[in-house]
mmCIF file of C-alpha atoms in Angstrom:
data_model
loop_
_atom_site.group_PDB
_atom_site.id
_atom_site.type_symbol
_atom_site.label_atom_id
_atom_site.label_comp_id
_atom_site.label_asym_id
_atom_site.label_seq_id
_atom_site.Cartn_x
_atom_site.Cartn_y
_atom_site.Cartn_z
ATOM 1 C CA UNK A 1 -147.203 58.939 -64.747
ATOM 2 C CA UNK A 2 -146.250 59.228 -68.413
ATOM 3 C CA UNK A 3 -149.180 59.854 -70.726
ATOM 4 C CA UNK A 4 -148.957 59.208 -74.458
ATOM 5 C CA UNK A 5 -148.579 62.593 -76.130
ATOM 6 C CA UNK A 6 -147.716 64.586 -72.980
ATOM 7 C CA UNK A 7 -144.712 66.914 -73.333
ATOM 8 C CA UNK A 8 -141.634 66.443 -71.177
ATOM 9 C CA UNK A 9 -138.929 68.896 -70.074
ATOM 10 C CA UNK A 10 -137.487 69.060 -73.608
ATOM 11 C CA UNK A 11 -140.782 70.407 -74.947
ATOM 12 C CA UNK A 12 -141.249 67.265 -77.048
ATOM 13 C CA UNK A 13 -143.500 64.237 -76.630
ATOM 14 C CA UNK A 14 -144.262 60.790 -78.035
ATOM 15 C CA UNK A 15 -146.145 62.524 -80.855
ATOM 16 C CA UNK A 16 -143.162 64.642 -81.945
ATOM 17 C CA UNK A 17 -141.593 63.660 -85.267
ATOM 18 C CA UNK A 18 -137.921 63.432 -86.208
ATOM 19 C CA UNK A 19 -138.242 66.571 -88.344
ATOM 20 C CA UNK A 20 -139.891 68.479 -85.491
ATOM 21 C CA UNK A 21 -137.251 67.629 -82.875
ATOM 22 C CA UNK A 22 -134.411 68.687 -85.229
ATOM 23 C CA UNK A 23 -136.104 71.806 -86.624
ATOM 24 C CA UNK A 24 -133.506 74.567 -87.016
ATOM 25 C CA UNK A 25 -130.571 72.269 -86.216
ATOM 26 C CA UNK A 26 -127.696 72.450 -88.704
ATOM 27 C CA UNK A 27 -125.770 69.202 -89.067
ATOM 28 C CA UNK A 28 -123.550 70.417 -91.913
ATOM 29 C CA UNK A 29 -120.024 69.068 -91.600
ATOM 30 C CA UNK A 30 -121.053 66.068 -89.498
ATOM 31 C CA UNK A 31 -120.672 62.455 -90.649
ATOM 32 C CA UNK A 32 -122.860 59.690 -89.251
ATOM 33 C CA UNK A 33 -123.089 55.923 -89.545
ATOM 34 C CA UNK A 34 -126.634 54.568 -89.191
ATOM 35 C CA UNK A 35 -126.884 50.778 -88.929
ATOM 36 C CA UNK A 36 -130.025 49.153 -90.317
ATOM 37 C CA UNK A 37 -130.729 52.234 -92.437
ATOM 38 C CA UNK A 38 -132.657 50.403 -95.168
ATOM 39 C CA UNK A 39 -135.853 49.656 -93.218
ATOM 40 C CA UNK A 40 -138.190 50.992 -90.547
ATOM 41 C CA UNK A 41 -137.042 53.913 -88.425
ATOM 42 C CA UNK A 42 -133.497 53.528 -89.784
ATOM 43 C CA UNK A 43 -134.699 54.937 -93.124
ATOM 44 C CA UNK A 44 -136.345 57.934 -91.472
ATOM 45 C CA UNK A 45 -133.303 58.507 -89.247
ATOM 46 C CA UNK A 46 -131.023 58.559 -92.310
ATOM 47 C CA UNK A 47 -133.433 60.842 -94.214
ATOM 48 C CA UNK A 48 -133.803 63.411 -91.434
ATOM 49 C CA UNK A 49 -130.079 63.479 -90.636
ATOM 50 C CA UNK A 50 -129.403 64.032 -94.363
ATOM 51 C CA UNK A 51 -132.100 66.718 -94.425
ATOM 52 C CA UNK A 52 -130.196 68.545 -91.673
ATOM 53 C CA UNK A 53 -126.979 68.434 -93.697
ATOM 54 C CA UNK A 54 -125.311 65.364 -92.161
ATOM 55 C CA UNK A 55 -123.283 63.058 -94.434
ATOM 56 C CA UNK A 56 -124.929 59.688 -93.716
ATOM 57 C CA UNK A 57 -123.276 56.320 -94.248
ATOM 58 C CA UNK A 58 -126.024 53.701 -94.404
ATOM 59 C CA UNK A 59 -124.643 50.463 -92.941
ATOM 60 C CA UNK A 60 -126.957 47.747 -94.272
ATOM 61 C CA UNK A 61 -127.036 43.998 -94.725
ATOM 62 C CA UNK A 62 -128.616 44.208 -98.193
ATOM 63 C CA UNK A 63 -126.867 46.846 -100.311
ATOM 64 C CA UNK A 64 -129.472 46.462 -103.082
ATOM 65 C CA UNK A 65 -132.237 47.576 -100.707
ATOM 66 C CA UNK A 66 -129.912 50.232 -99.329
ATOM 67 C CA UNK A 67 -129.293 51.686 -102.791
ATOM 68 C CA UNK A 68 -133.050 51.961 -103.432
ATOM 69 C CA UNK A 69 -133.599 53.705 -100.084
ATOM 70 C CA UNK A 70 -130.692 56.062 -100.824
ATOM 71 C CA UNK A 71 -132.277 57.011 -104.164
ATOM 72 C CA UNK A 72 -135.660 57.577 -102.501
ATOM 73 C CA UNK A 73 -134.061 59.910 -99.953
ATOM 74 C CA UNK A 74 -132.099 61.820 -102.610
ATOM 75 C CA UNK A 75 -135.360 62.291 -104.541
ATOM 76 C CA UNK A 76 -136.941 63.810 -101.418
ATOM 77 C CA UNK A 77 -133.855 65.706 -100.222
ATOM 78 C CA UNK A 78 -131.943 67.066 -103.221
ATOM 79 C CA UNK A 79 -128.269 67.426 -102.358
ATOM 80 C CA UNK A 80 -128.429 64.782 -99.613
ATOM 81 C CA UNK A 81 -125.031 63.205 -98.931
ATOM 82 C CA UNK A 82 -125.467 59.442 -98.531
ATOM 83 C CA UNK A 83 -123.294 56.378 -98.978
ATOM 84 C CA UNK A 84 -124.274 52.714 -98.732
ATOM 85 C CA UNK A 85 -121.912 50.163 -97.199
ATOM 86 C CA UNK A 86 -122.442 46.479 -96.434
ATOM 87 C CA UNK A 87 -122.680 45.389 -92.793
ATOM 88 C CA UNK A 88 -124.060 42.161 -91.328
ATOM 89 C CA UNK A 89 -124.031 42.707 -87.570
ATOM 90 C CA UNK A 90 -124.564 39.006 -86.860
ATOM 91 C CA UNK A 91 -121.109 38.258 -88.305
ATOM 92 C CA UNK A 92 -117.970 39.516 -86.569
ATOM 93 C CA UNK A 93 -116.005 39.093 -89.816
ATOM 94 C CA UNK A 94 -118.491 41.385 -91.566
ATOM 95 C CA UNK A 95 -118.249 43.966 -88.745
ATOM 96 C CA UNK A 96 -114.443 43.899 -88.949
ATOM 97 C CA UNK A 97 -114.529 44.267 -92.743
ATOM 98 C CA UNK A 98 -116.973 47.180 -92.508
ATOM 99 C CA UNK A 99 -114.800 48.981 -89.926
ATOM 100 C CA UNK A 100 -111.668 48.405 -92.020
ATOM 101 C CA UNK A 101 -113.401 49.613 -95.202
ATOM 102 C CA UNK A 102 -114.769 52.660 -93.385
ATOM 103 C CA UNK A 103 -111.342 53.630 -92.067
ATOM 104 C CA UNK A 104 -109.943 53.200 -95.597
ATOM 105 C CA UNK A 105 -112.342 55.880 -96.891
ATOM 106 C CA UNK A 106 -110.638 58.462 -94.669
ATOM 107 C CA UNK A 107 -114.044 59.802 -93.629
ATOM 108 C CA UNK A 108 -114.426 61.395 -90.197
ATOM 109 C CA UNK A 109 -117.032 60.002 -87.779
ATOM 110 C CA UNK A 110 -119.045 62.276 -85.508
ATOM 111 C CA UNK A 111 -122.180 60.202 -84.912
ATOM 112 C CA UNK A 112 -122.576 56.439 -84.533
ATOM 113 C CA UNK A 113 -126.223 55.384 -84.511
ATOM 114 C CA UNK A 114 -126.489 51.735 -83.431
ATOM 115 C CA UNK A 115 -130.017 51.323 -84.762
ATOM 116 C CA UNK A 116 -130.305 47.885 -86.381
ATOM 117 C CA UNK A 117 -132.080 45.094 -84.544
ATOM 118 C CA UNK A 118 -134.063 41.877 -84.819
ATOM 119 C CA UNK A 119 -136.811 40.716 -82.463
ATOM 120 C CA UNK A 120 -138.599 37.521 -81.454
ATOM 121 C CA UNK A 121 -137.017 35.380 -84.152
ATOM 122 C CA UNK A 122 -136.904 31.596 -83.639
ATOM 123 C CA UNK A 123 -133.822 30.375 -81.774
ATOM 124 C CA UNK A 124 -130.908 30.525 -84.193
ATOM 125 C CA UNK A 125 -127.152 30.809 -83.940
ATOM 126 C CA UNK A 126 -125.062 33.411 -85.747
ATOM 127 C CA UNK A 127 -122.104 32.527 -87.979
ATOM 128 C CA UNK A 128 -120.003 32.832 -84.816
ATOM 129 C CA UNK A 129 -122.244 30.337 -82.952
ATOM 130 C CA UNK A 130 -123.819 32.990 -80.722
ATOM 131 C CA UNK A 131 -127.582 33.365 -80.156
ATOM 132 C CA UNK A 132 -128.723 35.496 -83.110
ATOM 133 C CA UNK A 133 -130.514 38.324 -81.269
ATOM 134 C CA UNK A 134 -127.639 38.812 -78.804
ATOM 135 C CA UNK A 135 -125.147 38.673 -81.689
ATOM 136 C CA UNK A 136 -127.029 41.178 -83.860
ATOM 137 C CA UNK A 137 -128.562 43.578 -81.348
ATOM 138 C CA UNK A 138 -125.682 43.814 -78.898
ATOM 139 C CA UNK A 139 -122.439 42.081 -79.791
ATOM 140 C CA UNK A 140 -122.185 43.318 -83.394
ATOM 141 C CA UNK A 141 -122.754 46.891 -82.240
ATOM 142 C CA UNK A 142 -120.321 46.446 -79.340
ATOM 143 C CA UNK A 143 -117.570 45.347 -81.739
ATOM 144 C CA UNK A 144 -118.448 48.028 -84.306
ATOM 145 C CA UNK A 145 -118.224 50.736 -81.646
ATOM 146 C CA UNK A 146 -114.948 49.318 -80.331
ATOM 147 C CA UNK A 147 -113.365 49.289 -83.796
ATOM 148 C CA UNK A 148 -114.502 52.821 -84.693
ATOM 149 C CA UNK A 149 -113.839 54.511 -81.349
ATOM 150 C CA UNK A 150 -110.369 55.770 -82.271
ATOM 151 C CA UNK A 151 -111.782 57.288 -85.484
ATOM 152 C CA UNK A 152 -114.445 59.047 -83.406
ATOM 153 C CA UNK A 153 -111.868 60.284 -80.886
ATOM 154 C CA UNK A 154 -109.658 61.651 -83.677
ATOM 155 C CA UNK A 155 -112.649 63.340 -85.327
ATOM 156 C CA UNK A 156 -113.809 65.006 -82.114
ATOM 157 C CA UNK A 157 -110.261 66.213 -81.393
ATOM 158 C CA UNK A 158 -109.650 67.570 -84.901
ATOM 159 C CA UNK A 159 -113.113 69.083 -85.434
ATOM 160 C CA UNK A 160 -113.494 70.271 -81.825
ATOM 161 C CA UNK A 161 -117.078 68.990 -82.033
ATOM 162 C CA UNK A 162 -118.676 66.548 -79.637
ATOM 163 C CA UNK A 163 -119.031 62.988 -80.906
ATOM 164 C CA UNK A 164 -122.201 61.090 -80.036
ATOM 165 C CA UNK A 165 -122.871 57.348 -79.814
ATOM 166 C CA UNK A 166 -126.537 56.382 -79.714
ATOM 167 C CA UNK A 167 -127.711 52.860 -78.812
ATOM 168 C CA UNK A 168 -131.297 51.952 -79.596
ATOM 169 C CA UNK A 169 -132.746 49.806 -76.844
ATOM 170 C CA UNK A 170 -136.350 49.113 -75.886
ATOM 171 C CA UNK A 171 -138.775 49.255 -72.990
ATOM 172 C CA UNK A 172 -138.599 45.475 -73.317
ATOM 173 C CA UNK A 173 -135.061 45.556 -71.903
ATOM 174 C CA UNK A 174 -136.158 43.107 -69.216
ATOM 175 C CA UNK A 175 -138.585 40.938 -71.150
ATOM 176 C CA UNK A 176 -139.040 38.903 -74.365
ATOM 177 C CA UNK A 177 -136.239 36.681 -73.026
ATOM 178 C CA UNK A 178 -133.394 36.747 -75.593
ATOM 179 C CA UNK A 179 -134.603 39.992 -77.173
ATOM 180 C CA UNK A 180 -134.998 41.712 -73.809
ATOM 181 C CA UNK A 181 -131.557 40.564 -72.680
ATOM 182 C CA UNK A 182 -129.939 41.868 -75.864
ATOM 183 C CA UNK A 183 -131.681 45.245 -75.455
ATOM 184 C CA UNK A 184 -130.723 45.435 -71.762
ATOM 185 C CA UNK A 185 -127.130 44.978 -72.929
ATOM 186 C CA UNK A 186 -127.556 48.007 -75.250
ATOM 187 C CA UNK A 187 -128.322 50.199 -72.213
ATOM 188 C CA UNK A 188 -125.527 48.685 -70.109
ATOM 189 C CA UNK A 189 -123.083 49.072 -73.027
ATOM 190 C CA UNK A 190 -123.900 52.791 -73.404
ATOM 191 C CA UNK A 191 -123.606 53.355 -69.645
ATOM 192 C CA UNK A 192 -120.210 51.659 -69.301
ATOM 193 C CA UNK A 193 -118.956 53.298 -72.497
ATOM 194 C CA UNK A 194 -120.032 56.731 -71.186
ATOM 195 C CA UNK A 195 -118.059 56.078 -68.005
ATOM 196 C CA UNK A 196 -114.927 54.998 -69.897
ATOM 197 C CA UNK A 197 -115.099 57.952 -72.304
ATOM 198 C CA UNK A 198 -115.373 60.338 -69.346
ATOM 199 C CA UNK A 199 -112.324 58.715 -67.717
ATOM 200 C CA UNK A 200 -110.434 59.107 -71.026
ATOM 201 C CA UNK A 201 -111.401 62.781 -71.245
ATOM 202 C CA UNK A 202 -112.840 62.118 -74.721
ATOM 203 C CA UNK A 203 -115.333 64.632 -76.113
ATOM 204 C CA UNK A 204 -117.799 61.843 -76.970
ATOM 205 C CA UNK A 205 -121.108 61.000 -75.312
ATOM 206 C CA UNK A 206 -122.876 57.628 -75.211
ATOM 207 C CA UNK A 207 -126.606 57.312 -74.551
ATOM 208 C CA UNK A 208 -129.354 54.742 -75.063
ATOM 209 C CA UNK A 209 -133.007 55.160 -75.926
ATOM 210 C CA UNK A 210 -136.328 53.480 -76.503
ATOM 211 C CA UNK A 211 -137.857 54.618 -79.810
ATOM 212 C CA UNK A 212 -141.396 53.680 -78.736
ATOM 213 C CA UNK A 213 -143.845 51.064 -79.973
ATOM 214 C CA UNK A 214 -143.792 51.388 -83.744
ATOM 215 C CA UNK A 215 -145.378 49.438 -86.572
ATOM 216 C CA UNK A 216 -142.171 48.273 -88.314
ATOM 217 C CA UNK A 217 -141.022 44.869 -89.546
ATOM 218 C CA UNK A 218 -138.674 44.290 -86.581
ATOM 219 C CA UNK A 219 -141.238 41.927 -85.059
ATOM 220 C CA UNK A 220 -141.841 39.967 -88.245
ATOM 221 C CA UNK A 221 -141.100 36.679 -86.445
ATOM 222 C CA UNK A 222 -143.822 37.221 -83.825
ATOM 223 C CA UNK A 223 -146.666 34.710 -83.887
ATOM 224 C CA UNK A 224 -149.209 36.126 -86.349
ATOM 225 C CA UNK A 225 -152.135 35.713 -83.936
ATOM 226 C CA UNK A 226 -150.226 37.278 -81.058
ATOM 227 C CA UNK A 227 -149.095 40.130 -83.284
ATOM 228 C CA UNK A 228 -152.687 40.663 -84.464
ATOM 229 C CA UNK A 229 -154.019 40.748 -80.909
ATOM 230 C CA UNK A 230 -151.335 43.173 -79.785
ATOM 231 C CA UNK A 231 -151.971 45.302 -82.860
ATOM 232 C CA UNK A 232 -155.669 45.552 -82.055
ATOM 233 C CA UNK A 233 -154.954 46.659 -78.497
ATOM 234 C CA UNK A 234 -152.182 49.165 -79.180
ATOM 235 C CA UNK A 235 -153.165 50.650 -82.532
ATOM 236 C CA UNK A 236 -154.108 53.863 -80.783
ATOM 237 C CA UNK A 237 -150.735 54.242 -79.055
ATOM 238 C CA UNK A 238 -148.436 52.955 -81.790
ATOM 239 C CA UNK A 239 -146.084 55.580 -83.141
ATOM 240 C CA UNK A 240 -145.703 56.369 -86.810
ATOM 241 C CA UNK A 241 -142.224 55.844 -88.278
ATOM 242 C CA UNK A 242 -141.478 59.639 -88.239
ATOM 243 C CA UNK A 243 -142.431 59.659 -84.529
ATOM 244 C CA UNK A 244 -140.413 56.479 -83.936
ATOM 245 C CA UNK A 245 -137.229 58.053 -85.340
ATOM 246 C CA UNK A 246 -137.664 61.257 -83.312
ATOM 247 C CA UNK A 247 -135.779 60.274 -80.140
ATOM 248 C CA UNK A 248 -132.806 58.954 -82.148
ATOM 249 C CA UNK A 249 -132.537 62.193 -84.129
ATOM 250 C CA UNK A 250 -133.018 64.273 -80.980
ATOM 251 C CA UNK A 251 -130.241 62.494 -79.069
ATOM 252 C CA UNK A 252 -127.952 62.531 -82.123
ATOM 253 C CA UNK A 253 -128.335 66.175 -83.112
ATOM 254 C CA UNK A 254 -130.086 68.432 -80.614
ATOM 255 C CA UNK A 255 -127.926 71.073 -78.845
ATOM 256 C CA UNK A 256 -129.893 70.448 -75.612
ATOM 257 C CA UNK A 257 -128.247 67.021 -75.363
ATOM 258 C CA UNK A 258 -124.713 68.453 -75.510
ATOM 259 C CA UNK A 259 -122.597 66.996 -72.704
ATOM 260 C CA UNK A 260 -125.356 64.604 -71.616
ATOM 261 C CA UNK A 261 -123.971 61.067 -71.351
ATOM 262 C CA UNK A 262 -124.862 57.706 -69.804
ATOM 263 C CA UNK A 263 -128.578 58.528 -69.938
ATOM 264 C CA UNK A 264 -131.638 56.669 -71.217
ATOM 265 C CA UNK A 265 -134.136 58.565 -73.384
ATOM 266 C CA UNK A 266 -137.801 58.007 -74.187
ATOM 267 C CA UNK A 267 -140.006 60.323 -76.290
ATOM 268 C CA UNK A 268 -137.112 62.804 -76.718
ATOM 269 C CA UNK A 269 -136.753 63.211 -72.949
ATOM 270 C CA UNK A 270 -134.454 61.698 -70.309
ATOM 271 C CA UNK A 271 -136.283 58.769 -68.697
ATOM 272 C CA UNK A 272 -135.602 56.066 -66.113
ATOM 273 C CA UNK A 273 -134.817 52.559 -67.351
ATOM 274 C CA UNK A 274 -135.493 49.521 -65.194
ATOM 275 C CA UNK A 275 -133.203 49.289 -62.111
ATOM 276 C CA UNK A 276 -131.206 46.427 -63.655
ATOM 277 C CA UNK A 277 -130.171 48.739 -66.514
ATOM 278 C CA UNK A 278 -128.508 51.088 -63.995
ATOM 279 C CA UNK A 279 -126.535 48.291 -62.302
ATOM 280 C CA UNK A 280 -122.907 49.412 -62.732
ATOM 281 C CA UNK A 281 -121.491 46.029 -61.653
ATOM 282 C CA UNK A 282 -123.625 44.249 -64.247
ATOM 283 C CA UNK A 283 -122.551 46.805 -66.862
ATOM 284 C CA UNK A 284 -118.902 46.042 -66.152
ATOM 285 C CA UNK A 285 -119.523 42.273 -66.338
ATOM 286 C CA UNK A 286 -121.353 42.603 -69.678
ATOM 287 C CA UNK A 287 -118.514 44.809 -70.964
ATOM 288 C CA UNK A 288 -115.823 42.307 -69.961
ATOM 289 C CA UNK A 289 -117.822 39.363 -71.327
ATOM 290 C CA UNK A 290 -118.434 41.184 -74.643
ATOM 291 C CA UNK A 291 -114.763 42.114 -74.858
ATOM 292 C CA UNK A 292 -113.734 38.472 -74.477
ATOM 293 C CA UNK A 293 -116.193 37.337 -77.150
ATOM 294 C CA UNK A 294 -114.984 39.954 -79.634
ATOM 295 C CA UNK A 295 -111.274 40.000 -78.763
ATOM 296 C CA UNK A 296 -110.193 37.302 -81.199
ATOM 297 C CA UNK A 297 -107.939 39.664 -83.092
ATOM 298 C CA UNK A 298 -104.987 41.658 -81.754
ATOM 299 C CA UNK A 299 -104.747 45.420 -81.943
ATOM 300 C CA UNK A 300 -108.386 46.286 -81.196
ATOM 301 C CA UNK A 301 -108.914 49.202 -78.834
ATOM 302 C CA UNK A 302 -111.271 48.270 -75.984
ATOM 303 C CA UNK A 303 -111.496 51.626 -74.266
#
């Protein structure tokens, strides 16, 4: 049984912070994209990666908020290398524009942190007429990864450094209906991607993780009474934001994770997702379905 605060094989636990799990790790020379880097654990992920010397591109829907967060981080981490670029994951046009703009910069890409997400919002459709949580949490990241994969492959070949793709999922990957389904897809996406990258012989890993129960604004659409009741029950096990960003930073940067792919992490340790998340047939179906939904333009690599 997993107890809150108990250390796993990595030596870290649910109480470990992002700074603690990356202590002594040098990320100089690496470039990362962090989606949703202007709020919640995305901010802390960007800050700690920058602290470790990584050049961080903050992919955010609101560039005004992103610019303020960037300035806050630079104030805390003098010399931090950060850029802010616009990305609305609920719009495939926006994802395509972001990928095109990113490639135009000529920047390498070592780390892709698919962090952004929305939860328990009322039923809404995206600009592409797809349920909003599925569009934002899964499909936008699926397309983003697909469009940037060649850049990552080139970077890993030229730099001779392992590339890492990190999908943030949730323990709710089989609940909360639309939210749970979108987060299940994050795990299945990472698993199928890991398999394909292995087959390609690419020096890139793909893993998924649950950051833990954190007090962030991702659940801002939850019923206020329900949220209050849950808050009263779990206030003693909720993670702080620095603890919530720990597993992401661990999987993205730690040498211990080198060569590890197709795994699911919790509290900076390998964990077991629900059986459905390890269903390889389902992973292939979700991959093919996602490919069809995003394949409206020619010339996009799907491997």
